[in-house]
Amino acid sequence: MPEQQPPAVSVIMPVLNEERHLRTSVRHILEQEYAGELEVVIALGPSTDRTDEIAAELVSETAANKNARVHTVPNPTGRTPAALNAAIKASRHPIVVRVDGHGMLSPNYIATAVRLLEETGAQNVGGIMHAEGENAWEEAVAAAMTSKIGVGNAAFHTGGTAGPAETVYLGVFRREALEQQGGYNEEFIRAQDWELNFRIREAGGLIWFSPELKVSYRPRPTVKALAKQYKDYGRWRHVVARYHQGSINLRYLAPPTAVAAIAAGVVVGAVVTPWGFVVPAGYLAAIAAGSVPAGKGLPLKARAQIPVALATMHMSWGFGFLTSPKSLARRVIASRRPAVK
């Protein structure tokens, strides 16, 4: 009896200004150790670099390979959830893999994910966001993003045991789950993964985390870019907390608490008593101490920048959380889609 062919897989990729990593990211997809048919659908935002040109080259280079082709679709808004929905609509296979333009799949990622979907009965499986840098600054950010002092006990950053989860990094979905829920809510400019997985779980579906799945991630290349990324994370995490009461925990409250305490300490230190400076000084001492184990094995130049990366992540996330407007949450709540069971 002939061996059964693995299910065909669609890989969807939202991209915007990804000329630095796009070709390598797509290569990691096309070179997967997977016997089934693959297609890659790239949703092109309004990039200002060579992203569109590189994507066109990839389409041309794979046109003759019927089992591993690259296609593109436009995403004029540039918004991630709109890109994902456009790519889902343009794709055609029963398994849908989400990948970002700066994510690099491990060689057996798709094969492992398909196996886990079958073994667990899950609607979506995901694994570890393994940050890796290509220079000293990015190595420092990667160390911060994979340390508990940087991100707490988030399993998809630091690892953990396999099991049910609220959400996972990126995700490998059964198409019927995406279609049943109507895709991503396009009002969620960030945290769209969490919101979609929330609806899947409400409908009785299983979201599964496994450390077997690993995606190498390229961190933001500058302090400014990292600060914007984490400010947006904090801003949208507060939207999620307002959208779904009870979803907040101490890990999410730590950065805004630190921002408020440090700001208060500086004001008290400047206006009332120098003892107020104990709070920001204590924070700086804590991240300096926490940087030592986080930077183990890295070059000195990278280790020296880990405290800067940690402070940027914490303060930007906390500031974004504290300044997240209620009007944004109200707009998102108004767009709420009930889970389809």
Short mmCIF file of C-alpha atoms in Angstrom, two decimals:
data_model
loop_
_atom_site.label_atom_id
_atom_site.label_comp_id
_atom_site.label_asym_id
_atom_site.label_seq_id
_atom_site.Cartn_x
_atom_site.Cartn_y
_atom_site.Cartn_z
CA MET A 1 0.00 0.00 0.00
CA PRO A 2 1.55 3.38 -1.01
CA GLU A 3 2.54 5.76 1.77
CA GLN A 4 0.00 8.52 2.33
CA GLN A 5 1.11 11.97 1.16
CA PRO A 6 1.27 14.59 3.97
CA PRO A 7 -1.32 17.37 3.73
CA ALA A 8 -0.49 20.35 1.54
CA VAL A 9 0.53 23.49 3.43
CA SER A 10 0.05 27.20 2.79
CA VAL A 11 2.55 29.54 4.44
CA ILE A 12 1.23 33.09 4.85
CA MET A 13 3.62 35.98 5.40
CA PRO A 14 2.77 39.65 6.06
CA VAL A 15 5.70 41.88 5.06
CA LEU A 16 6.57 45.56 5.25
CA ASN A 17 10.11 46.85 4.70
CA GLU A 18 11.69 43.41 5.03
CA GLU A 19 14.41 43.61 2.37
CA ARG A 20 17.06 42.58 4.89
CA HIS A 21 15.50 39.24 5.84
CA LEU A 22 12.77 38.32 3.31
CA ARG A 23 14.83 36.16 0.97
CA THR A 24 16.41 34.21 3.83
CA SER A 25 13.06 33.74 5.54
CA VAL A 26 11.47 32.34 2.37
CA ARG A 27 14.48 30.08 1.81
CA HIS A 28 13.94 28.57 5.28
CA ILE A 29 10.37 27.77 4.18
CA LEU A 30 11.18 26.30 0.78
CA GLU A 31 13.97 24.13 2.24
CA GLN A 32 11.73 22.54 4.88
CA GLU A 33 12.12 18.82 5.52
CA TYR A 34 8.53 18.18 4.48
CA ALA A 35 7.26 15.79 1.82
CA GLY A 36 3.96 17.55 1.17
CA GLU A 37 3.19 20.36 -1.26
CA LEU A 38 4.01 23.91 -0.13
CA GLU A 39 2.94 27.35 -1.24
CA VAL A 40 4.08 30.70 0.16
CA VAL A 41 1.71 33.66 -0.01
CA ILE A 42 3.39 36.99 0.73
CA ALA A 43 1.09 39.92 1.56
CA LEU A 44 2.92 43.07 0.46
CA GLY A 45 2.45 46.24 2.48
CA PRO A 46 3.49 49.68 1.18
CA SER A 47 7.24 49.17 1.68
CA THR A 48 9.76 51.92 0.98
CA ASP A 49 12.72 49.57 0.46
CA ARG A 50 13.39 46.69 -1.99
CA THR A 51 10.86 44.29 -0.41
CA ASP A 52 8.51 44.25 -3.42
CA GLU A 53 11.39 43.74 -5.84
CA ILE A 54 12.73 40.79 -3.81
CA ALA A 55 9.26 39.27 -3.58
CA ALA A 56 8.86 39.53 -7.37
CA GLU A 57 12.20 37.76 -7.81
CA LEU A 58 11.04 34.94 -5.51
CA VAL A 59 7.82 34.54 -7.51
CA SER A 60 9.79 34.30 -10.75
CA GLU A 61 12.38 31.90 -9.34
CA THR A 62 9.75 29.42 -8.06
CA ALA A 63 7.26 29.66 -10.92
CA ALA A 64 8.38 26.35 -12.45
CA ASN A 65 8.16 24.41 -9.17
CA LYS A 66 4.55 23.29 -8.83
CA ASN A 67 5.19 21.87 -5.32
CA ALA A 68 6.80 24.96 -3.76
CA ARG A 69 5.67 28.21 -5.32
CA VAL A 70 5.69 31.78 -4.03
CA HIS A 71 2.73 34.09 -4.70
CA THR A 72 2.05 37.68 -3.65
CA VAL A 73 -1.08 39.64 -2.77
CA PRO A 74 -1.39 43.38 -2.07
CA ASN A 75 -1.97 44.78 1.40
CA PRO A 76 -2.38 48.53 0.82
CA THR A 77 -3.19 49.27 4.49
CA GLY A 78 0.14 47.89 5.70
CA ARG A 79 -1.64 46.46 8.74
CA THR A 80 -0.66 42.98 9.87
CA PRO A 81 -4.14 41.49 10.42
CA ALA A 82 -5.33 42.78 7.03
CA ALA A 83 -2.25 41.21 5.42
CA LEU A 84 -2.92 37.89 7.13
CA ASN A 85 -6.55 37.84 6.02
CA ALA A 86 -5.60 38.70 2.43
CA ALA A 87 -3.00 35.91 2.39
CA ILE A 88 -5.44 33.39 3.90
CA LYS A 89 -8.01 34.26 1.23
CA ALA A 90 -5.43 33.84 -1.54
CA SER A 91 -4.09 30.54 -0.18
CA ARG A 92 -5.68 27.15 -0.80
CA HIS A 93 -4.27 24.34 1.36
CA PRO A 94 -5.78 22.70 4.50
CA ILE A 95 -2.88 23.62 6.82
CA VAL A 96 -1.99 27.31 7.22
CA VAL A 97 1.37 28.34 8.69
CA ARG A 98 1.92 31.94 9.78
CA VAL A 99 5.47 33.28 9.40
CA ASP A 100 6.79 36.84 9.66
CA GLY A 101 9.21 38.34 7.17
CA HIS A 102 12.02 38.30 9.75
CA GLY A 103 11.30 34.79 11.09
CA MET A 104 13.38 31.75 10.19
CA LEU A 105 11.70 28.34 10.52
CA SER A 106 13.76 25.46 11.91
CA PRO A 107 14.24 22.71 9.24
CA ASN A 108 11.53 20.36 10.54
CA TYR A 109 9.10 23.05 11.78
CA ILE A 110 6.25 22.30 9.37
CA ALA A 111 6.55 18.51 9.61
CA THR A 112 6.57 18.70 13.42
CA ALA A 113 3.60 21.09 13.50
CA VAL A 114 1.52 18.89 11.19
CA ARG A 115 2.31 15.89 13.38
CA LEU A 116 1.33 17.80 16.54
CA LEU A 117 -1.97 18.90 14.99
CA GLU A 118 -2.76 15.25 14.32
CA GLU A 119 -1.58 13.96 17.71
CA THR A 120 -3.27 16.62 19.86
CA GLY A 121 -6.39 17.38 17.84
CA ALA A 122 -5.55 21.09 18.29
CA GLN A 123 -6.81 23.84 16.01
CA ASN A 124 -3.54 25.76 16.31
CA VAL A 125 -0.05 24.81 17.46
CA GLY A 126 2.98 27.00 18.08
CA GLY A 127 6.31 27.05 19.84
CA ILE A 128 9.29 29.17 20.78
CA MET A 129 10.19 32.61 19.45
CA HIS A 130 13.95 32.11 19.49
CA ALA A 131 15.54 35.54 19.21
CA GLU A 132 18.94 35.60 17.50
CA GLY A 133 21.03 38.68 16.68
CA GLU A 134 23.39 39.38 13.82
CA ASN A 135 25.42 42.12 15.57
CA ALA A 136 26.24 43.16 19.13
CA TRP A 137 23.07 45.20 19.68
CA GLU A 138 20.77 42.53 18.28
CA GLU A 139 22.56 39.88 20.36
CA ALA A 140 21.90 42.02 23.45
CA VAL A 141 18.20 42.35 22.56
CA ALA A 142 17.98 38.62 21.87
CA ALA A 143 19.49 37.86 25.29
CA ALA A 144 16.99 40.21 26.94
CA MET A 145 14.06 38.71 25.03
CA THR A 146 14.94 35.15 26.06
CA SER A 147 15.59 35.89 29.74
CA LYS A 148 13.09 35.85 32.60
CA ILE A 149 14.21 39.28 33.77
CA GLY A 150 13.30 40.54 30.30
CA VAL A 151 9.98 38.82 29.60
CA GLY A 152 9.01 36.97 32.77
CA ASN A 153 7.90 33.37 32.43
CA ALA A 154 6.40 33.60 28.93
CA ALA A 155 6.81 30.06 27.59
CA PHE A 156 7.08 31.08 23.93
CA HIS A 157 10.10 33.25 24.84
CA THR A 158 11.88 31.15 27.46
CA GLY A 159 10.59 27.63 26.78
CA GLY A 160 8.43 25.31 28.85
CA THR A 161 6.57 22.03 28.77
CA ALA A 162 4.15 21.11 26.01
CA GLY A 163 0.47 21.62 26.73
CA PRO A 164 -2.67 23.71 26.20
CA ALA A 165 -2.05 27.48 26.00
CA GLU A 166 -4.01 30.73 25.78
CA THR A 167 -2.06 31.75 22.70
CA VAL A 168 1.11 30.79 20.84
CA TYR A 169 3.75 32.53 18.75
CA LEU A 170 2.68 32.82 15.08
CA GLY A 171 0.82 29.51 14.79
CA VAL A 172 0.10 26.56 12.49
CA PHE A 173 -3.67 26.31 11.95
CA ARG A 174 -6.25 24.00 10.53
CA ARG A 175 -7.84 26.03 7.75
CA GLU A 176 -11.34 25.21 8.93
CA ALA A 177 -10.62 26.91 12.27
CA LEU A 178 -9.56 30.13 10.51
CA GLU A 179 -12.52 30.08 8.16
CA GLN A 180 -14.97 29.22 10.92
CA GLN A 181 -13.89 32.27 12.94
CA GLY A 182 -13.71 34.57 9.92
CA GLY A 183 -9.97 35.12 10.18
CA TYR A 184 -8.26 37.85 12.16
CA ASN A 185 -10.04 40.87 13.63
CA GLU A 186 -8.50 43.73 11.64
CA GLU A 187 -9.08 46.26 14.44
CA PHE A 188 -6.34 44.49 16.44
CA ILE A 189 -3.26 46.16 14.93
CA ARG A 190 -1.27 44.25 17.56
CA ALA A 191 -2.29 41.24 19.68
CA GLN A 192 -4.34 39.88 16.78
CA ASP A 193 -2.98 36.38 17.50
CA TRP A 194 -4.25 36.48 21.07
CA GLU A 195 -7.70 37.68 19.99
CA LEU A 196 -8.10 35.00 17.31
CA ASN A 197 -6.91 32.26 19.64
CA PHE A 198 -9.34 33.56 22.27
CA ARG A 199 -12.23 33.02 19.84
CA ILE A 200 -10.96 29.58 18.85
CA ARG A 201 -10.81 28.59 22.53
CA GLU A 202 -14.26 30.04 23.20
CA ALA A 203 -15.58 27.83 20.40
CA GLY A 204 -14.13 24.77 22.12
CA GLY A 205 -10.91 24.52 20.11
CA LEU A 206 -7.52 23.62 21.57
CA ILE A 207 -4.43 25.85 21.28
CA TRP A 208 -1.25 23.84 21.87
CA PHE A 209 2.25 25.01 22.81
CA SER A 210 5.23 22.77 22.13
CA PRO A 211 8.95 23.52 22.63
CA GLU A 212 9.59 21.21 19.68
CA LEU A 213 8.59 24.09 17.42
CA LYS A 214 11.16 26.87 17.09
CA VAL A 215 11.28 29.98 14.92
CA SER A 216 14.46 32.05 14.87
CA TYR A 217 13.55 35.72 15.18
CA ARG A 218 15.64 38.75 14.21
CA PRO A 219 15.30 41.55 16.81
CA ARG A 220 14.75 45.22 15.99
CA PRO A 221 18.03 46.80 14.81
CA THR A 222 17.97 50.05 16.84
CA VAL A 223 16.96 51.33 20.27
CA LYS A 224 14.28 53.49 18.66
CA ALA A 225 12.76 50.56 16.76
CA LEU A 226 12.80 48.36 19.87
CA ALA A 227 11.17 51.11 21.93
CA LYS A 228 8.36 51.52 19.39
CA GLN A 229 7.82 47.75 19.24
CA TYR A 230 7.48 47.41 23.00
CA LYS A 231 5.41 50.58 23.41
CA ASP A 232 2.95 49.06 20.93
CA TYR A 233 3.03 45.75 22.83
CA GLY A 234 2.13 47.51 26.09
CA ARG A 235 -0.52 49.69 24.45
CA TRP A 236 -2.28 46.69 22.93
CA ARG A 237 -1.90 44.49 26.00
CA HIS A 238 -3.99 47.08 27.88
CA VAL A 239 -6.56 46.91 25.07
CA VAL A 240 -6.68 43.14 25.53
CA ALA A 241 -7.12 43.57 29.30
CA ARG A 242 -10.08 45.87 28.72
CA TYR A 243 -11.45 43.63 25.97
CA HIS A 244 -11.27 40.51 28.10
CA GLN A 245 -11.45 41.21 31.83
CA GLY A 246 -9.54 38.65 33.84
CA SER A 247 -6.81 38.18 31.25
CA ILE A 248 -4.27 40.34 33.09
CA ASN A 249 -1.70 38.95 35.54
CA LEU A 250 1.27 40.14 37.59
CA ARG A 251 3.72 39.64 34.72
CA TYR A 252 1.84 42.19 32.63
CA LEU A 253 1.54 44.64 35.53
CA ALA A 254 5.27 44.62 36.35
CA PRO A 255 6.44 47.08 33.62
CA PRO A 256 3.77 49.78 34.20
CA THR A 257 4.34 49.47 37.95
CA ALA A 258 8.08 49.95 37.40
CA VAL A 259 7.52 53.00 35.18
CA ALA A 260 5.19 54.60 37.72
CA ALA A 261 7.50 53.82 40.66
CA ILE A 262 10.61 55.15 38.89
CA ALA A 263 8.81 58.33 37.79
CA ALA A 264 7.56 58.88 41.35
CA GLY A 265 11.04 58.19 42.74
CA VAL A 266 12.64 60.75 40.44
CA VAL A 267 10.06 63.41 41.36
CA VAL A 268 10.41 62.73 45.09
CA GLY A 269 14.19 62.69 44.77
CA ALA A 270 14.26 66.01 42.92
CA VAL A 271 11.64 67.83 44.99
CA VAL A 272 11.42 66.25 48.46
CA THR A 273 14.38 64.10 49.46
CA PRO A 274 17.32 62.42 47.70
CA TRP A 275 16.07 59.13 49.15
CA GLY A 276 13.55 59.08 46.31
CA PHE A 277 16.37 58.22 43.92
CA VAL A 278 16.69 54.85 45.66
CA VAL A 279 13.87 53.51 43.46
CA PRO A 280 15.42 54.22 40.02
CA ALA A 281 18.86 53.30 41.39
CA GLY A 282 17.49 50.00 42.64
CA TYR A 283 15.94 49.28 39.25
CA LEU A 284 19.21 50.01 37.45
CA ALA A 285 21.08 47.76 39.87
CA ALA A 286 18.54 44.96 39.31
CA ILE A 287 18.79 45.00 35.52
CA ALA A 288 22.58 45.27 35.70
CA ALA A 289 22.68 42.18 37.91
CA GLY A 290 20.13 40.35 35.75
CA SER A 291 22.18 41.09 32.64
CA VAL A 292 25.07 38.95 33.89
CA PRO A 293 23.39 35.53 33.52
CA ALA A 294 21.43 36.71 30.47
CA GLY A 295 24.65 37.58 28.65
CA LYS A 296 26.55 34.42 29.44
CA GLY A 297 28.72 33.40 26.49
CA LEU A 298 28.23 36.63 24.53
CA PRO A 299 31.00 39.04 23.49
CA LEU A 300 31.71 41.93 25.87
CA LYS A 301 30.21 44.51 23.49
CA ALA A 302 26.89 42.64 23.45
CA ARG A 303 26.87 42.00 27.22
CA ALA A 304 27.42 45.72 27.88
CA GLN A 305 24.26 46.60 25.93
CA ILE A 306 21.88 44.15 27.63
CA PRO A 307 20.91 46.63 30.41
CA VAL A 308 20.00 49.18 27.72
CA ALA A 309 17.86 46.59 25.93
CA LEU A 310 16.14 45.55 29.17
CA ALA A 311 15.41 49.12 30.23
CA THR A 312 14.10 49.98 26.74
CA MET A 313 11.78 46.97 26.75
CA HIS A 314 10.48 47.48 30.30
CA MET A 315 10.02 51.25 30.15
CA SER A 316 8.50 51.30 26.66
CA TRP A 317 6.10 48.44 27.43
CA GLY A 318 5.07 50.07 30.71
CA PHE A 319 4.64 53.50 29.12
CA GLY A 320 2.54 52.03 26.31
CA PHE A 321 0.34 50.21 28.83
CA LEU A 322 -0.18 53.30 30.99
CA THR A 323 -0.96 55.62 28.07
CA SER A 324 -3.19 53.22 26.10
CA PRO A 325 -6.38 55.25 25.46
CA LYS A 326 -9.76 53.91 26.49
CA SER A 327 -11.12 55.10 23.14
CA LEU A 328 -8.92 52.52 21.38
CA ALA A 329 -10.29 49.74 23.57
CA ARG A 330 -13.87 50.95 23.02
CA ARG A 331 -13.39 50.83 19.24
CA VAL A 332 -11.93 47.35 19.43
CA ILE A 333 -14.65 46.13 21.79
CA ALA A 334 -17.27 47.50 19.37
CA SER A 335 -15.76 45.30 16.66
CA ARG A 336 -15.95 42.20 18.86
CA ARG A 337 -16.69 39.04 16.92
CA PRO A 338 -18.48 36.32 18.84
CA ALA A 339 -16.80 32.93 18.64
CA VAL A 340 -18.43 30.69 16.06
CA LYS A 341 -19.04 27.28 17.62
#
